[in-house]
Amino acid sequence: MPKKTFHRLDEDKKEKILRSAIDEFHQKGFERATVDAIAANAGVAKGSIYQYFSDKKELLLYSATWALEYFMNEIDKREALCDMDVFEYFLSAQRGNRVDLLKREPLLVAFTSDVMFGKFGELTKNLSDEIWKTSESYMLSLIRNGKKKGTVRSDIDDETLLLFFQGVVDRMEMHMFKGIQDQNFEMSKEAYDESIKMLNNMVSLLKEGMGC
Amino acid sequence: MPKKTFHRLDEDKKEKILRSAIDEFHQKGFERATVDAIAANAGVAKGSIYQYFSDKKELLLYSATWALEYFMNEIDKREALCDMDVFEYFLSAQRGNRVDLLKREPLLVAFTSDVMFGKFGELTKNLSDEIWKTSESYMLSLIRNGKKKGTVRSDIDDETLLLFFQGVVDRMEMHMFKGIQDQNFEMSKEAYDESIKMLNNMVSLLKEGMGC
DNA sequence: ATACAATATGACTGTATAGTCATTATTTTA
DNA sequence: TAAAATAATGACTATACAGTCATATTGTAT
């Protein structure tokens, strides 16, 4: 979607421009973000931005695509997702790699959250819908496998189980993100231990529920 | 926060202006919403808007305050919240009154969601933080009571239980909203029965978990 | 060295709209 | 009913910014 001129730039320059755009869009939202600021921050002239992208919308869209791809690569790279148990998945998705990524690339994580939670409205809707669908169908397969293997109860329909699981996963992810953000993207040993403990408790709630 | 001139208007006119503002802000977001359109839609001159509110920001803020208050009144009016069981609360919060309200006032519900989920960024953050805090402390008291009465397991800390519960409640609320929205704010008998069934299954998951 | 192509630049233009204000209309008071 | 106070109006202004374009710079081929 960017013009060919952009693709001919060296990686560093491309990345600098995209990161500058991401920073600005994350801080100000689409409307209040200015192309002037993005250009200045990336150390290029405003005109150059328009050599690379046909307009501001395209710049946002490509920044979002780039960030999401980066994000997914980082995760896929190190997590062998296939053939995992739902509960293992829950633990793995919230731990280690994700926390690293969050500490290393807080801006990208925050920006991808913006995209996924609809901060840019219609502009990035198609993109985020697609990702949601992918993640959803993956979770669904975990649940179905769980039923087959006998680790997940089968008296309740897939859709309800999915909603239940998603709710807990999303809320937990948000909580972890806020926690790290509040500590300026560091994480003390105690905080880490604390969050591991919480994860295990959460798995217990997923498995056995909160009633008694 | 609006000027005294606004308070002197009759209720109908006030409401018409606020609903027009809410419609515009919901459809376009803060930046793309125009005061011209709000005024035109409410059947008053643009200048009048500035007799009532000092600027566009204040108009949004007051619209949000008004909508949230309306929303809360409607709910409080018919639900005796005090002294309820967590699981009963879950059922009551998703049923009957809420569904009615959603069907009767889809725009207000959608707009309050916008506010609560941060669509307007910093502009309405204080307002939504306060509501979140209230709702959170209410849920927390439900959980603590549940522990005392022996309906909620007490081997897991309050914070984790709260996150778990919130995650499921929020996801379920979102799902119900989308479902009704997709049917243009009608709800067939079958759809209603279906959602009741889902609610009961969800309570079972909350209580007993998804493992086996 | 020279010509030609590709890229970079920032001053400039056009547009959209938030907010103003002089004027007109309505209501209240005396 | 006249005068004073309050409210309504929409043409106008000021500003901010997306997007353009003529010119300058850099790179490449012969």
Short mmCIF file of C-alpha atoms (C1' of nucleotides) in Angstrom, two decimals:
data_model
loop_
_atom_site.label_atom_id
_atom_site.label_comp_id
_atom_site.label_asym_id
_atom_site.label_seq_id
_atom_site.Cartn_x
_atom_site.Cartn_y
_atom_site.Cartn_z
CA MET A 1 0.00 0.00 0.00
CA PRO A 2 2.82 2.53 0.51
CA LYS A 3 4.35 3.86 -2.75
CA LYS A 4 7.39 2.19 -4.25
CA THR A 5 9.67 4.99 -3.08
CA PHE A 6 9.02 3.93 0.47
CA HIS A 7 9.95 0.33 -0.20
CA ARG A 8 13.29 1.43 -1.65
CA LEU A 9 14.33 3.13 1.58
CA ASP A 10 16.70 1.30 3.88
CA GLU A 11 15.12 -0.54 6.78
CA ASP A 12 16.29 1.91 9.44
CA LYS A 13 14.71 4.89 7.81
CA LYS A 14 11.46 3.05 7.16
CA GLU A 15 11.33 1.93 10.75
CA LYS A 16 12.09 5.41 12.05
CA ILE A 17 9.20 6.86 10.08
CA LEU A 18 6.79 4.15 11.14
CA ARG A 19 7.75 4.42 14.78
CA SER A 20 7.36 8.16 14.67
CA ALA A 21 3.90 7.73 13.15
CA ILE A 22 2.96 5.11 15.71
CA ASP A 23 4.09 7.33 18.55
CA GLU A 24 2.07 10.26 17.29
CA PHE A 25 -1.06 8.23 16.50
CA HIS A 26 -0.90 6.52 19.87
CA GLN A 27 -0.50 9.76 21.78
CA LYS A 28 -3.01 11.89 19.90
CA GLY A 29 -5.37 9.59 18.04
CA PHE A 30 -5.92 9.92 14.30
CA GLU A 31 -7.46 13.36 14.05
CA ARG A 32 -5.20 15.22 16.43
CA ALA A 33 -2.05 13.57 15.15
CA THR A 34 -0.30 15.84 12.64
CA VAL A 35 1.75 14.83 9.65
CA ASP A 36 4.06 17.74 10.44
CA ALA A 37 4.92 16.26 13.81
CA ILE A 38 5.40 12.77 12.41
CA ALA A 39 7.78 14.09 9.75
CA ALA A 40 9.71 16.29 12.18
CA ASN A 41 10.07 13.45 14.65
CA ALA A 42 11.30 11.07 11.99
CA GLY A 43 13.76 13.70 10.76
CA VAL A 44 12.32 14.03 7.25
CA ALA A 45 10.39 16.75 5.46
CA LYS A 46 6.64 16.67 5.35
CA GLY A 47 6.73 16.42 1.57
CA SER A 48 8.68 13.20 1.85
CA ILE A 49 5.91 11.55 3.80
CA TYR A 50 3.70 12.20 0.79
CA GLN A 51 6.31 10.58 -1.46
CA TYR A 52 5.87 7.45 0.61
CA PHE A 53 2.16 7.40 1.40
CA SER A 54 -0.75 8.78 -0.50
CA ASP A 55 -2.34 10.27 2.58
CA LYS A 56 -2.54 10.29 6.36
CA LYS A 57 -5.05 7.44 6.40
CA GLU A 58 -2.73 5.18 4.47
CA LEU A 59 0.09 6.05 6.83
CA LEU A 60 -2.00 4.96 9.81
CA LEU A 61 -3.16 1.81 8.09
CA TYR A 62 0.33 0.77 7.13
CA SER A 63 1.71 1.60 10.58
CA ALA A 64 -0.96 -0.61 12.09
CA THR A 65 -0.27 -3.43 9.66
CA TRP A 66 3.44 -3.22 10.34
CA ALA A 67 2.99 -3.16 14.13
CA LEU A 68 0.62 -6.11 14.13
CA GLU A 69 2.91 -8.13 11.91
CA TYR A 70 5.88 -7.35 14.11
CA PHE A 71 3.88 -8.33 17.14
CA MET A 72 2.67 -11.62 15.71
CA ASN A 73 6.13 -12.58 14.48
CA GLU A 74 7.60 -12.01 17.90
CA ILE A 75 5.02 -14.23 19.47
CA ASP A 76 4.99 -16.99 16.88
CA LYS A 77 8.76 -17.03 16.84
CA ARG A 78 9.02 -18.48 20.29
CA GLU A 79 5.77 -20.13 21.11
CA ALA A 80 4.94 -23.49 19.68
CA LEU A 81 1.20 -23.02 19.77
CA CYS A 82 0.09 -26.11 17.99
CA ASP A 83 -1.39 -28.92 19.97
CA MET A 84 -1.44 -27.11 23.28
CA ASP A 85 -3.92 -27.54 26.09
CA VAL A 86 -6.29 -24.58 26.71
CA PHE A 87 -4.96 -24.10 30.20
CA GLU A 88 -1.34 -24.34 29.14
CA TYR A 89 -2.13 -21.82 26.44
CA PHE A 90 -3.53 -19.44 29.01
CA LEU A 91 -0.36 -19.67 31.05
CA SER A 92 2.00 -19.38 28.10
CA ALA A 93 0.14 -16.49 26.55
CA GLN A 94 0.52 -14.37 29.66
CA ARG A 95 4.06 -15.20 30.62
CA GLY A 96 7.70 -14.94 29.63
CA ASN A 97 7.80 -13.85 26.01
CA ARG A 98 4.84 -11.56 26.29
CA VAL A 99 6.22 -9.85 29.32
CA ASP A 100 9.58 -9.46 27.57
CA LEU A 101 7.93 -7.96 24.53
CA LEU A 102 5.96 -5.60 26.70
CA LYS A 103 9.10 -4.39 28.42
CA ARG A 104 11.10 -4.13 25.21
CA GLU A 105 8.44 -2.57 23.01
CA PRO A 106 5.88 -0.85 25.22
CA LEU A 107 4.89 1.57 22.48
CA LEU A 108 4.18 -1.16 19.95
CA VAL A 109 2.17 -3.14 22.45
CA ALA A 110 0.16 -0.08 23.43
CA PHE A 111 -0.41 0.84 19.80
CA THR A 112 -1.54 -2.63 18.79
CA SER A 113 -3.96 -2.49 21.73
CA ASP A 114 -5.29 0.78 20.35
CA VAL A 115 -5.86 -0.87 17.01
CA MET A 116 -7.42 -4.01 18.45
CA PHE A 117 -9.74 -2.13 20.78
CA GLY A 118 -11.05 0.15 18.08
CA LYS A 119 -9.41 3.45 19.03
CA PHE A 120 -9.17 4.37 15.33
CA GLY A 121 -12.75 3.39 14.57
CA GLU A 122 -13.54 2.41 11.02
CA LEU A 123 -10.05 3.21 9.79
CA THR A 124 -8.49 0.03 11.11
CA LYS A 125 -11.62 -2.04 11.60
CA ASN A 126 -10.98 -4.54 8.80
CA LEU A 127 -7.48 -5.14 10.03
CA SER A 128 -8.46 -5.74 13.64
CA ASP A 129 -11.50 -7.81 12.75
CA GLU A 130 -9.27 -10.17 10.85
CA ILE A 131 -6.90 -10.58 13.77
CA TRP A 132 -9.75 -11.10 16.22
CA LYS A 133 -11.18 -13.75 13.97
CA THR A 134 -7.87 -15.57 13.74
CA SER A 135 -7.33 -15.51 17.47
CA GLU A 136 -10.91 -16.57 18.06
CA SER A 137 -10.75 -19.54 15.75
CA TYR A 138 -7.52 -20.61 17.39
CA MET A 139 -9.09 -20.49 20.84
CA LEU A 140 -12.07 -22.35 19.53
CA SER A 141 -9.86 -25.16 18.27
CA LEU A 142 -8.20 -25.33 21.68
CA ILE A 143 -11.60 -25.72 23.30
CA ARG A 144 -12.72 -28.40 20.85
CA ASN A 145 -9.50 -30.33 21.35
CA GLY A 146 -9.95 -30.01 25.08
CA LYS A 147 -13.39 -31.56 24.81
CA LYS A 148 -12.04 -34.46 22.77
CA LYS A 149 -9.21 -35.10 25.17
CA GLY A 150 -11.53 -34.81 28.12
CA THR A 151 -9.89 -31.79 29.77
CA VAL A 152 -12.82 -29.49 29.01
CA ARG A 153 -16.41 -30.15 30.03
CA SER A 154 -18.62 -31.02 27.11
CA ASP A 155 -22.06 -30.26 28.54
CA ILE A 156 -21.70 -26.62 27.49
CA ASP A 157 -21.67 -25.32 23.92
CA ASP A 158 -18.48 -24.08 22.28
CA GLU A 159 -19.68 -20.50 21.90
CA THR A 160 -20.34 -20.05 25.60
CA LEU A 161 -17.04 -21.67 26.55
CA LEU A 162 -15.29 -19.37 24.09
CA LEU A 163 -16.85 -16.22 25.55
CA PHE A 164 -15.98 -17.33 29.03
CA PHE A 165 -12.39 -18.07 28.13
CA GLN A 166 -11.93 -14.91 26.07
CA GLY A 167 -13.31 -12.76 28.86
CA VAL A 168 -10.81 -14.07 31.35
CA VAL A 169 -7.88 -13.97 28.89
CA ASP A 170 -8.58 -10.38 27.82
CA ARG A 171 -9.10 -9.10 31.33
CA MET A 172 -5.90 -10.76 32.50
CA GLU A 173 -3.93 -9.35 29.58
CA MET A 174 -5.20 -5.88 30.36
CA HIS A 175 -4.28 -6.28 33.99
CA MET A 176 -0.74 -7.39 33.19
CA PHE A 177 -0.31 -4.50 30.79
CA LYS A 178 -1.47 -1.93 33.31
CA GLY A 179 0.72 -3.44 36.00
CA ILE A 180 3.86 -3.17 33.91
CA GLN A 181 2.91 0.27 32.66
CA ASP A 182 2.52 1.51 36.22
CA GLN A 183 6.05 0.39 36.97
CA ASN A 184 7.42 2.16 33.90
CA PHE A 185 7.96 -1.09 32.06
CA GLU A 186 10.21 -2.63 34.61
CA MET A 187 9.18 -5.61 36.71
CA SER A 188 10.62 -6.43 40.10
CA LYS A 189 11.20 -10.01 41.25
CA GLU A 190 8.34 -9.71 43.74
CA ALA A 191 5.96 -8.32 41.15
CA TYR A 192 6.91 -11.16 38.85
CA ASP A 193 6.32 -13.80 41.50
CA GLU A 194 3.06 -12.14 42.39
CA SER A 195 1.83 -12.28 38.83
CA ILE A 196 2.84 -15.93 38.44
CA LYS A 197 0.84 -16.72 41.51
CA MET A 198 -2.11 -14.86 40.12
CA LEU A 199 -1.85 -16.72 36.83
CA ASN A 200 -1.97 -20.04 38.59
CA ASN A 201 -4.94 -18.99 40.64
CA MET A 202 -6.63 -17.81 37.47
CA VAL A 203 -6.09 -21.20 35.86
CA SER A 204 -7.63 -22.79 38.91
CA LEU A 205 -10.66 -20.50 38.51
CA LEU A 206 -10.91 -21.36 34.84
CA LYS A 207 -10.79 -25.05 35.62
CA GLU A 208 -12.82 -25.25 38.80
CA GLY A 209 -14.73 -22.00 38.99
CA MET A 210 -15.23 -19.63 41.89
CA GLY A 211 -18.15 -21.34 43.59
CA CYS A 212 -18.16 -23.71 46.51
CA MET B 1 -20.84 23.07 34.15
CA PRO B 2 -23.17 24.37 31.40
CA LYS B 3 -23.98 28.09 31.64
CA LYS B 4 -27.07 29.22 33.52
CA THR B 5 -28.91 29.95 30.28
CA PHE B 6 -28.93 26.24 29.55
CA HIS B 7 -30.43 25.37 32.89
CA ARG B 8 -33.28 27.79 32.29
CA LEU B 9 -34.39 25.96 29.12
CA ASP B 10 -37.32 23.60 29.36
CA GLU B 11 -36.50 19.92 29.71
CA ASP B 12 -37.52 18.98 26.18
CA LYS B 13 -35.19 21.46 24.55
CA LYS B 14 -32.30 20.52 26.82
CA GLU B 15 -32.83 16.87 26.06
CA LYS B 16 -33.07 17.49 22.33
CA ILE B 17 -29.75 19.30 22.33
CA LEU B 18 -28.02 16.65 24.43
CA ARG B 19 -29.35 13.81 22.31
CA SER B 20 -28.24 15.56 19.18
CA ALA B 21 -24.77 16.00 20.65
CA ILE B 22 -24.66 12.39 21.79
CA ASP B 23 -25.69 11.16 18.36
CA GLU B 24 -23.02 13.21 16.64
CA PHE B 25 -20.26 12.35 19.12
CA HIS B 26 -21.13 8.68 18.96
CA GLN B 27 -21.14 8.58 15.17
CA LYS B 28 -18.09 10.71 14.50
CA GLY B 29 -15.99 10.80 17.64
CA PHE B 30 -14.94 14.08 19.25
CA GLU B 31 -12.76 15.59 16.54
CA ARG B 32 -14.90 14.82 13.52
CA ALA B 33 -18.13 15.79 15.25
CA THR B 34 -19.11 19.34 14.30
CA VAL B 35 -20.94 21.87 16.39
CA ASP B 36 -22.75 22.99 13.25
CA ALA B 37 -24.27 19.55 12.81
CA ILE B 38 -25.21 19.26 16.46
CA ALA B 39 -26.94 22.63 16.35
CA ALA B 40 -28.71 21.92 13.06
CA ASN B 41 -29.90 18.55 14.28
CA ALA B 42 -31.22 20.00 17.51
CA GLY B 43 -32.97 22.76 15.57
CA VAL B 44 -31.08 25.66 17.15
CA ALA B 45 -28.49 28.10 15.85
CA LYS B 46 -24.83 27.40 16.38
CA GLY B 47 -24.48 30.56 18.40
CA SER B 48 -27.03 29.24 20.86
CA ILE B 49 -24.86 26.26 21.63
CA TYR B 50 -22.24 28.72 22.77
CA GLN B 51 -24.79 30.44 24.98
CA TYR B 52 -25.21 27.13 26.75
CA PHE B 53 -21.72 25.68 26.81
CA SER B 54 -18.38 27.39 26.84
CA ASP B 55 -16.94 25.09 24.23
CA LYS B 56 -17.21 21.78 22.41
CA LYS B 57 -15.30 19.94 25.13
CA GLU B 58 -17.74 21.04 27.78
CA LEU B 59 -20.63 19.96 25.57
CA LEU B 60 -19.15 16.46 25.30
CA LEU B 61 -18.42 16.26 28.99
CA TYR B 62 -21.88 17.31 29.98
CA SER B 63 -23.50 14.99 27.46
CA ALA B 64 -21.49 12.12 28.92
CA THR B 65 -22.40 13.07 32.48
CA TRP B 66 -26.05 13.30 31.57
CA ALA B 67 -26.07 9.97 29.73
CA LEU B 68 -24.31 8.14 32.54
CA GLU B 69 -26.65 9.58 35.12
CA TYR B 70 -29.67 8.60 33.06
CA PHE B 71 -28.26 5.13 32.65
CA MET B 72 -27.53 4.64 36.33
CA ASN B 73 -30.93 5.93 37.38
CA GLU B 74 -32.69 3.52 35.06
CA ILE B 75 -30.76 0.65 36.52
CA ASP B 76 -30.94 1.60 40.16
CA LYS B 77 -34.62 2.34 39.80
CA ARG B 78 -35.55 -1.27 39.30
CA GLU B 79 -32.81 -3.37 40.72
CA ALA B 80 -32.46 -3.85 44.41
CA LEU B 81 -28.77 -4.43 44.37
CA CYS B 82 -28.05 -4.57 48.03
CA ASP B 83 -27.41 -7.86 49.65
CA MET B 84 -27.42 -9.90 46.47
CA ASP B 85 -25.42 -13.01 45.75
CA VAL B 86 -22.58 -12.65 43.17
CA PHE B 87 -24.20 -15.19 40.89
CA GLU B 88 -27.65 -13.67 41.19
CA TYR B 89 -26.07 -10.31 40.43
CA PHE B 90 -24.54 -11.72 37.28
CA LEU B 91 -27.91 -12.96 36.10
CA SER B 92 -29.82 -9.83 37.03
CA ALA B 93 -27.26 -7.50 35.50
CA GLN B 94 -27.57 -9.12 32.11
CA ARG B 95 -31.28 -9.63 31.97
CA GLY B 96 -34.66 -7.96 31.86
CA ASN B 97 -34.15 -4.30 32.65
CA ARG B 98 -30.86 -4.08 30.87
CA VAL B 99 -32.24 -5.66 27.75
CA ASP B 100 -35.25 -3.32 27.90
CA LEU B 101 -33.02 -0.32 28.28
CA LEU B 102 -30.90 -1.47 25.38
CA LYS B 103 -33.95 -1.80 23.17
CA ARG B 104 -35.47 1.48 24.30
CA GLU B 105 -32.33 3.59 24.30
CA PRO B 106 -29.76 1.98 22.03
CA LEU B 107 -28.00 5.27 21.36
CA LEU B 108 -27.55 6.07 25.03
CA VAL B 109 -26.25 2.60 25.75
CA ALA B 110 -23.83 2.78 22.83
CA PHE B 111 -22.66 6.22 23.87
CA THR B 112 -22.10 5.28 27.48
CA SER B 113 -20.07 2.33 26.21
CA ASP B 114 -17.97 4.76 24.18
CA VAL B 115 -17.35 6.78 27.30
CA MET B 116 -16.58 3.78 29.50
CA PHE B 117 -14.25 2.19 26.98
CA GLY B 118 -12.22 5.33 26.45
CA LYS B 119 -13.32 6.33 22.96
CA PHE B 120 -12.92 9.99 23.93
CA GLY B 121 -9.53 9.53 25.54
CA GLU B 122 -8.53 12.00 28.19
CA LEU B 123 -11.63 14.11 27.69
CA THR B 124 -13.91 11.80 29.66
CA LYS B 125 -11.31 9.80 31.57
CA ASN B 126 -12.08 11.22 35.02
CA LEU B 127 -15.74 10.54 34.58
CA SER B 128 -15.32 6.94 33.44
CA ASP B 129 -12.64 6.18 36.02
CA GLU B 130 -15.05 7.16 38.73
CA ILE B 131 -17.79 4.89 37.41
CA TRP B 132 -15.40 2.00 36.98
CA LYS B 133 -14.25 2.44 40.53
CA THR B 134 -17.79 2.43 41.86
CA SER B 135 -18.73 -0.67 39.94
CA GLU B 136 -15.52 -2.36 40.98
CA SER B 137 -15.98 -1.69 44.64
CA TYR B 138 -19.53 -2.99 44.41
CA MET B 139 -18.38 -6.23 42.81
CA LEU B 140 -15.68 -6.54 45.41
CA SER B 141 -18.23 -6.30 48.18
CA LEU B 142 -20.28 -9.03 46.49
CA ILE B 143 -17.24 -11.25 46.43
CA ARG B 144 -16.39 -10.59 50.06
CA ASN B 145 -19.95 -11.28 51.13
CA GLY B 146 -19.90 -14.46 49.08
CA LYS B 147 -16.82 -15.62 50.93
CA LYS B 148 -18.43 -14.93 54.28
CA LYS B 149 -21.62 -16.74 53.35
CA GLY B 150 -19.64 -19.62 51.92
CA THR B 151 -20.84 -19.33 48.33
CA VAL B 152 -17.45 -18.18 47.04
CA ARG B 153 -14.21 -20.10 47.52
CA SER B 154 -11.90 -18.39 49.96
CA ASP B 155 -8.56 -19.95 48.99
CA ILE B 156 -8.09 -17.30 46.32
CA ASP B 157 -7.45 -13.60 46.95
CA ASP B 158 -10.12 -10.99 46.30
CA GLU B 159 -8.20 -9.24 43.54
CA THR B 160 -7.91 -12.36 41.41
CA LEU B 161 -11.54 -13.28 41.96
CA LEU B 162 -12.51 -9.76 40.97
CA LEU B 163 -10.54 -9.85 37.72
CA PHE B 164 -12.02 -13.22 36.88
CA PHE B 165 -15.55 -12.07 37.54
CA GLN B 166 -15.13 -8.74 35.75
CA GLY B 167 -13.68 -10.43 32.69
CA VAL B 168 -16.68 -12.70 32.32
CA VAL B 169 -19.21 -9.96 33.09
CA ASP B 170 -17.71 -7.51 30.60
CA ARG B 171 -17.38 -10.07 27.84
CA MET B 172 -20.94 -11.21 28.35
CA GLU B 173 -22.24 -7.65 28.33
CA MET B 174 -20.43 -6.95 25.08
CA HIS B 175 -21.82 -10.10 23.55
CA MET B 176 -25.40 -9.23 24.50
CA PHE B 177 -24.98 -5.73 23.13
CA LYS B 178 -23.66 -6.95 19.80
CA GLY B 179 -26.39 -9.54 19.55
CA ILE B 180 -29.14 -6.99 19.96
CA GLN B 181 -27.42 -4.49 17.73
CA ASP B 182 -27.20 -7.09 14.95
CA GLN B 183 -30.97 -7.54 15.16
CA ASN B 184 -31.59 -3.80 14.97
CA PHE B 185 -32.54 -3.61 18.62
CA GLU B 186 -35.32 -6.10 18.42
CA MET B 187 -35.14 -9.48 20.09
CA SER B 188 -37.09 -12.51 18.97
CA LYS B 189 -38.48 -15.05 21.43
CA GLU B 190 -35.92 -17.63 20.27
CA ALA B 191 -33.03 -15.20 20.61
CA TYR B 192 -34.23 -14.35 24.09
CA ASP B 193 -34.48 -17.99 25.16
CA GLU B 194 -31.09 -18.63 23.64
CA SER B 195 -29.51 -15.84 25.65
CA ILE B 196 -31.15 -17.00 28.88
CA LYS B 197 -29.73 -20.43 28.29
CA MET B 198 -26.31 -18.93 27.71
CA LEU B 199 -26.56 -16.88 30.90
CA ASN B 200 -27.31 -19.97 32.92
CA ASN B 201 -24.44 -21.84 31.34
CA MET B 202 -22.19 -18.90 32.08
CA VAL B 203 -23.19 -18.98 35.73
CA SER B 204 -22.37 -22.64 35.78
CA LEU B 205 -18.91 -21.84 34.37
CA LEU B 206 -18.41 -19.10 36.93
CA LYS B 207 -19.36 -21.46 39.73
CA GLU B 208 -17.80 -24.71 38.60
CA GLY B 209 -15.30 -23.75 35.91
CA MET B 210 -14.69 -25.27 32.50
CA GLY B 211 -12.36 -28.09 33.48
CA CYS B 212 -13.20 -31.73 34.12
"C1'" DA C 1 32.27 15.58 -17.01
"C1'" DT C 2 27.36 15.58 -18.52
"C1'" DA C 3 22.89 14.47 -18.81
"C1'" DC C 4 19.03 12.18 -16.88
"C1'" DA C 5 16.25 10.11 -13.30
"C1'" DA C 6 14.85 9.59 -8.69
"C1'" DT C 7 14.26 11.68 -4.33
"C1'" DA C 8 13.96 15.34 -0.82
"C1'" DT C 9 12.30 19.71 0.66
"C1'" DG C 10 9.44 23.35 2.83
"C1'" DA C 11 6.89 27.39 1.46
"C1'" DC C 12 2.38 27.70 -0.11
"C1'" DT C 13 -2.77 26.87 -0.92
"C1'" DG C 14 -7.28 25.39 0.05
"C1'" DT C 15 -10.51 23.94 3.23
"C1'" DA C 16 -12.95 22.96 7.23
"C1'" DT C 17 -14.68 24.46 11.38
"C1'" DA C 18 -14.32 26.27 16.37
"C1'" DG C 19 -15.53 30.10 18.40
"C1'" DT C 20 -17.11 35.42 18.16
"C1'" DC C 21 -20.11 39.22 18.05
"C1'" DA C 22 -23.12 42.74 16.25
"C1'" DT C 23 -27.82 42.50 15.34
"C1'" DT C 24 -32.55 40.92 15.99
"C1'" DA C 25 -36.19 38.77 18.64
"C1'" DT C 26 -38.39 37.63 22.90
"C1'" DT C 27 -39.47 38.02 27.71
"C1'" DT C 28 -39.66 40.48 32.01
"C1'" DT C 29 -40.27 44.48 34.79
"C1'" DA C 30 -42.04 49.01 35.99
"C1'" DT D 1 -46.66 50.29 26.75
"C1'" DA D 2 -41.91 51.64 27.20
"C1'" DA D 3 -37.61 50.37 28.74
"C1'" DA D 4 -34.51 47.00 30.24
"C1'" DA D 5 -32.82 42.43 30.45
"C1'" DT D 6 -32.23 38.08 28.51
"C1'" DA D 7 -31.85 34.93 24.70
"C1'" DA D 8 -31.33 33.57 19.71
"C1'" DT D 9 -29.14 34.04 15.43
"C1'" DG D 10 -25.92 33.27 11.51
"C1'" DA D 11 -22.46 35.83 8.94
"C1'" DC D 12 -17.83 36.39 9.93
"C1'" DT D 13 -12.93 35.62 11.62
"C1'" DA D 14 -8.98 33.24 12.92
"C1'" DT D 15 -6.52 29.11 12.94
"C1'" DA D 16 -4.77 24.78 12.16
"C1'" DC D 17 -3.45 21.47 9.10
"C1'" DA D 18 -3.80 18.08 4.99
"C1'" DG D 19 -2.08 17.86 0.85
"C1'" DT D 20 0.61 20.21 -3.41
"C1'" DC D 21 4.30 21.59 -6.22
"C1'" DA D 22 8.21 24.19 -7.99
"C1'" DT D 23 12.85 23.88 -6.85
"C1'" DA D 24 17.04 21.79 -4.95
"C1'" DT D 25 19.75 17.74 -4.03
"C1'" DT D 26 21.49 13.33 -4.70
"C1'" DG D 27 22.46 9.27 -7.39
"C1'" DT D 28 23.51 6.83 -11.76
"C1'" DA D 29 24.67 5.82 -16.54
"C1'" DT D 30 27.58 6.86 -20.45
#
